[in-house]
Short mmCIF file of C-alpha atoms in Angstrom, two decimals:
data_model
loop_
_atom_site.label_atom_id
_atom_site.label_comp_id
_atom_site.label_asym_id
_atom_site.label_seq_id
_atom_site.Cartn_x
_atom_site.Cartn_y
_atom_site.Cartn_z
CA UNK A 132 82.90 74.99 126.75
CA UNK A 133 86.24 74.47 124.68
CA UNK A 134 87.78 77.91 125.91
CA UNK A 135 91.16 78.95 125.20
CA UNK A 136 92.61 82.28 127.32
CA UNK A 137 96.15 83.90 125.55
CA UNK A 138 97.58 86.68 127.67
CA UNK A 139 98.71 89.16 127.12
CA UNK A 140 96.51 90.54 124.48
CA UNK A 141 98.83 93.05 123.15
CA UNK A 142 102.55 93.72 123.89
CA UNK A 143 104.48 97.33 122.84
CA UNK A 144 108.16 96.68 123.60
CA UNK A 145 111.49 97.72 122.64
CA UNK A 146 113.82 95.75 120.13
CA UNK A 147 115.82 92.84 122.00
CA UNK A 148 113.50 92.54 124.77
CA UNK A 149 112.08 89.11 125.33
CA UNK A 150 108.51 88.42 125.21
CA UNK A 151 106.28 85.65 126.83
CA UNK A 152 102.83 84.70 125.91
CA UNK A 153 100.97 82.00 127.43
CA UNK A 154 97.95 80.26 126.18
CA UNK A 155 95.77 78.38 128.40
CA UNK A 156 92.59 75.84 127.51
CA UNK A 157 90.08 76.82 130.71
CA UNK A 158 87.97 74.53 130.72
CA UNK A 159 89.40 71.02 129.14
CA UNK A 160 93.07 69.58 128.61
CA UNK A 161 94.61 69.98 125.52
CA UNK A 162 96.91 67.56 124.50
CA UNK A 163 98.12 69.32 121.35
CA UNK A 164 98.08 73.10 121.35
CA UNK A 165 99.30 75.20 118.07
CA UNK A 166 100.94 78.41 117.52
CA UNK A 167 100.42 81.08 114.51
CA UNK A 168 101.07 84.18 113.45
CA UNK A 169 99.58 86.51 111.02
CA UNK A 170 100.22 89.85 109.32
CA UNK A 171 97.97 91.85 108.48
CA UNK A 172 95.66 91.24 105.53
CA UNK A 173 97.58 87.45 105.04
CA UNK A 174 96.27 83.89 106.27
CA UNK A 175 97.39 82.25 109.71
CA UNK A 176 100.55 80.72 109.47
CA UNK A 177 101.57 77.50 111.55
CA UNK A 178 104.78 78.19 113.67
CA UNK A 179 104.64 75.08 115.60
CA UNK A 180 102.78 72.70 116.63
CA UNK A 181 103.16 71.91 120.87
CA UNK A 182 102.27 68.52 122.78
CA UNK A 183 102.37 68.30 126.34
CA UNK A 184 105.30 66.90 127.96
CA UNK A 185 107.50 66.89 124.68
CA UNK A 186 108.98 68.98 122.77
CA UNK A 187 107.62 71.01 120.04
CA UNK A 188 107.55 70.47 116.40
CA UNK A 189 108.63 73.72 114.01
CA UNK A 190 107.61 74.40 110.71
CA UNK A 191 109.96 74.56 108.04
CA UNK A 192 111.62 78.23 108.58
CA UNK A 193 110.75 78.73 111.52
CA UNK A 194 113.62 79.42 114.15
CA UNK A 195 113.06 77.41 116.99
CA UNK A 196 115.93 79.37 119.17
CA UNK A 197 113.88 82.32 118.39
CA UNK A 198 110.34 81.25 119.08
CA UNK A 199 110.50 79.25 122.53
CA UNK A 200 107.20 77.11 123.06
CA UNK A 201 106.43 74.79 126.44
CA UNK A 202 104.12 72.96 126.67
CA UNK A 203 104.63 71.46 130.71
CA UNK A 204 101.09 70.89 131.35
CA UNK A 205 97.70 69.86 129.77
CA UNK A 206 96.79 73.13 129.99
CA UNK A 207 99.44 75.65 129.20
CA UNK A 208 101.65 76.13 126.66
CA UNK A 209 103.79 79.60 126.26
CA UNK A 210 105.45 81.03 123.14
CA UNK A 211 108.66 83.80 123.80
CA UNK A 212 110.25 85.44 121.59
CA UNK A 213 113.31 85.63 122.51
CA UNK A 214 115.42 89.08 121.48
CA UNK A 215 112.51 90.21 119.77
CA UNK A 216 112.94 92.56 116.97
CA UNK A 217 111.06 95.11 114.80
CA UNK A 218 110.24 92.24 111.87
CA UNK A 219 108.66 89.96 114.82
CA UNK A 220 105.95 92.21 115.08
CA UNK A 221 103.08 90.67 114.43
CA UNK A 222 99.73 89.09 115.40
CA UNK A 223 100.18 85.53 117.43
CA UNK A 224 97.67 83.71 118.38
CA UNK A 225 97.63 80.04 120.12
CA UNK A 226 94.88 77.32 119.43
CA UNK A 227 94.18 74.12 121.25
CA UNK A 228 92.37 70.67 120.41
CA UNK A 229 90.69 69.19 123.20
CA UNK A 230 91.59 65.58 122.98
CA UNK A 231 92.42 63.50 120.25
CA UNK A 232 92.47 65.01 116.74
CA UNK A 233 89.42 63.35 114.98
CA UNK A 234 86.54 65.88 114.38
CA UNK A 235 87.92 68.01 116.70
CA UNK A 236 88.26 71.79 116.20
CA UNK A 237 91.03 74.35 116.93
CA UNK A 238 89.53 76.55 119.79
CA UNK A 239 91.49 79.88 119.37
CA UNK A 240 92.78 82.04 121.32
CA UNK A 241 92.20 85.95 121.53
CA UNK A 242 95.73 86.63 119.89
CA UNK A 243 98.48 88.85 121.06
CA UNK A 244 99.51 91.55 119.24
CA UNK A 245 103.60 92.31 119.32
CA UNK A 246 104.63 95.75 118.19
CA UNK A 247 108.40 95.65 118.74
CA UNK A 248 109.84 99.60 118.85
CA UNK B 234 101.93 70.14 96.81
CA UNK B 235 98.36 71.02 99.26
CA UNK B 236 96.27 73.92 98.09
CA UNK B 237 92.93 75.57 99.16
CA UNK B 238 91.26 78.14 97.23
CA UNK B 239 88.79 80.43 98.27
CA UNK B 240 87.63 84.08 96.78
CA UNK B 241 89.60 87.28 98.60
CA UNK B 242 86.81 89.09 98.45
CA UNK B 243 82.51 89.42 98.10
CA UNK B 244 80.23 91.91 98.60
CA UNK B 245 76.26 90.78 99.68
CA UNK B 246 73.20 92.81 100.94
CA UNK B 247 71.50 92.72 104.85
CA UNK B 248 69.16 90.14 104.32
CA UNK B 249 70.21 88.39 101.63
CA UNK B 250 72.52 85.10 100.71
CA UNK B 251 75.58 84.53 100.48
CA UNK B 252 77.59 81.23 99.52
CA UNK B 253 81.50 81.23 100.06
CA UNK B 254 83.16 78.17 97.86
CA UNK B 255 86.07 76.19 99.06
CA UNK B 256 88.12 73.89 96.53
CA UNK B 257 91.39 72.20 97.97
CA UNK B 258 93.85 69.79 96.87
CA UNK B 259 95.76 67.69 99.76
CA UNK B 260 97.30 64.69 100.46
CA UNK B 261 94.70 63.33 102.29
CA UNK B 262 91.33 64.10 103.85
CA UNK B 263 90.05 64.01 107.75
CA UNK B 264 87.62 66.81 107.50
CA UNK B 265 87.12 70.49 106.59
CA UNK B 266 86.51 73.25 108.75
CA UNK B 267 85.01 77.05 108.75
CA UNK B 268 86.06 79.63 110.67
CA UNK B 269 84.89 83.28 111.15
CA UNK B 270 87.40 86.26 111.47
CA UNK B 271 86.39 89.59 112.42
CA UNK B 272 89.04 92.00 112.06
CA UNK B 273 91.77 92.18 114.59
CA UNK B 274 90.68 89.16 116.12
CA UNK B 275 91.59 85.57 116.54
CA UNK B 276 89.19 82.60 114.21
CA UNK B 277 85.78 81.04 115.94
CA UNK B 278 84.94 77.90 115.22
CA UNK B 279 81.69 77.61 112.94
CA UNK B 280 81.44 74.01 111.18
CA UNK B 281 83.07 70.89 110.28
CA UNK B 282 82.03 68.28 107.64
CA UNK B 283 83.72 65.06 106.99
CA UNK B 284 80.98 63.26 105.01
CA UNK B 285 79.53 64.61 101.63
CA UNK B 286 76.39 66.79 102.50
CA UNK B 287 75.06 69.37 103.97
CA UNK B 288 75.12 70.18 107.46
CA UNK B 289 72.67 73.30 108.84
CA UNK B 290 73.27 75.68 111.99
CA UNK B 291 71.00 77.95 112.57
CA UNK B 292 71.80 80.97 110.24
CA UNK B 293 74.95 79.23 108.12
CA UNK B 294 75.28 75.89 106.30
CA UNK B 295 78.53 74.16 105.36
CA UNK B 296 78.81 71.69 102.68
CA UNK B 297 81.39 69.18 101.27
CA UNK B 298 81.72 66.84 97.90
CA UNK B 299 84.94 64.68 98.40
CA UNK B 300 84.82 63.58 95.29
CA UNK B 301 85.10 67.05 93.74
CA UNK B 302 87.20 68.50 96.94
CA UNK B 303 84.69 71.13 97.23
CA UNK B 304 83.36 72.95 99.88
CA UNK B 305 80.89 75.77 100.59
CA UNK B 306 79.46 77.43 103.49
CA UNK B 307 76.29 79.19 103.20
CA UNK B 308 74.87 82.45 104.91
CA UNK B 309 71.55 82.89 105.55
CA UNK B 310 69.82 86.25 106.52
CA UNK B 311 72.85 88.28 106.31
CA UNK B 312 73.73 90.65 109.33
CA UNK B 313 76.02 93.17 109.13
CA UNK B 314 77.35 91.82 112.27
CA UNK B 315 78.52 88.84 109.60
CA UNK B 316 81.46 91.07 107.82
CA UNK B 317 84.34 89.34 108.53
CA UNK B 318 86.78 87.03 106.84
CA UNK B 319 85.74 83.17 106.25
CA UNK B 320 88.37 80.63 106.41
CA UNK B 321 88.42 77.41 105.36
CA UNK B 322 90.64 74.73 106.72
CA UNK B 323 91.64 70.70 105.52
CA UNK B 324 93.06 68.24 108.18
CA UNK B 325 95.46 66.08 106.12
CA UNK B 326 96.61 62.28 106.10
CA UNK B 327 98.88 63.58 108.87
CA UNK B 328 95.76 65.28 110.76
CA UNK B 329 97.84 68.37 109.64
CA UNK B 330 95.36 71.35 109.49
CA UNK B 331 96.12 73.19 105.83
CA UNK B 332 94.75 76.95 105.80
CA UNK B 333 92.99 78.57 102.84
CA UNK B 334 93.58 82.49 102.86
CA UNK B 335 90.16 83.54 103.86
CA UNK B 336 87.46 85.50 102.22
CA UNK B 337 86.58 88.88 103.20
CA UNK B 338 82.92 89.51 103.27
CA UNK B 339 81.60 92.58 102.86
CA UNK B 340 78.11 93.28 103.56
CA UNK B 341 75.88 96.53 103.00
CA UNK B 342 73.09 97.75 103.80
#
């Protein structure tokens, strides 16, 4: 159980091009799901953290008109990156808790890797 | 300000033991989690603690002291299957989860 599905898994595109990535929790609603990214060799870092039916909440220096999140239903939440550039590039990956917080995990994603050209 | 600590790197033998210390420093406590990271590849889920102890599954352990903000996870029987990086996590006060930087385990034959 607990399974999260991110698509696509890896995304080659050219600089200013606009990329979507959705996240989706299979097999239970997630009230909160979470967004990271990580470069190579370096710890996740929290962009934002999404709950369903509001909007999200960015961590400090993050650019929310740059990374897009919705989260419209209890089981999807997408991410674009909007105008994307060469320093998005990176490794994103989406994570979801299956209702309230408590002892509850982070069930991860796969990830999507962005290589912007 | 909130801080985890864990080694970047260790080096064990298939077949052997291998325990991977946590310390952290948050504002606030609702539990500490491990995750497994094989390269390229998005964190599993592999244990949670809350209470001071020791809690077993199958091939790893995980254990937490509160009082010292330590934690350790423990791997038993060593596969090289198990080379990956370990991370260990802190939900806050806020039920914000605080990320250490992982520890890359190496293992050899």
């Amino acid at each position: 159980g607990a399974v999260v599905s991110q698509h696509p898994s890896r995304v080659i595109c050219k600089s200013g091009t606009s990329v979507k990535i959705e996240c989706r929790s299979l097999d239970f609603q997630a009230t909160t799901m979470f967004w990271y990214r990580q470069f190579p060799k370096k710890s996740l870092m929290l962009m934002a953290t999404s709950n369903e039916g509001s909007k999200a909440t960015y961590e400090q220096g993050v650019e929310k008109d740059k990374f897009l999140i919705n989260h419209a239903s209890l089981t999807l939440s997408t991410l674009t990156v909007t105008s994307a550039h060469p320093e998005d590039s990176s490794f994103y990956i989406c994570s979801a808790i299956q209702g309230m917080a408590g002892s509850q995990p982070q069930h991860f994603g796969d990830g999507t890797r962005l290589s912007i050209l | 300000g909130q801080n985890i600590d864990q080694p970047t790197e260790m080096t064990a033998t298939e077949g052997a033991i291998v325990q991977i210390n946590c310390t952290y420093q948050t504002s606030g406590f609702n539990g500490l989690f491990w995750y497994q990271q094989h390269a390229g590849e998005a964190p599993t889920f592999l244990s949670y603690n809350v209470l001071d102890g020791l809690e077993e599954k199958g091939r790893f352990s995980s254990f937490l002291s509160r009082s010292k903000g330590y934690s350790y996870l423990l791997l038993k029987e060593l596969q090289m299957k198990d080379s990956a990086s370990y991370l260990c996590a802190v939900r806050d006060s806020n039920y914000q989860l605080i990320w250490g930087a992982g520890t890359k385990l190496i293992i050899k034959p």
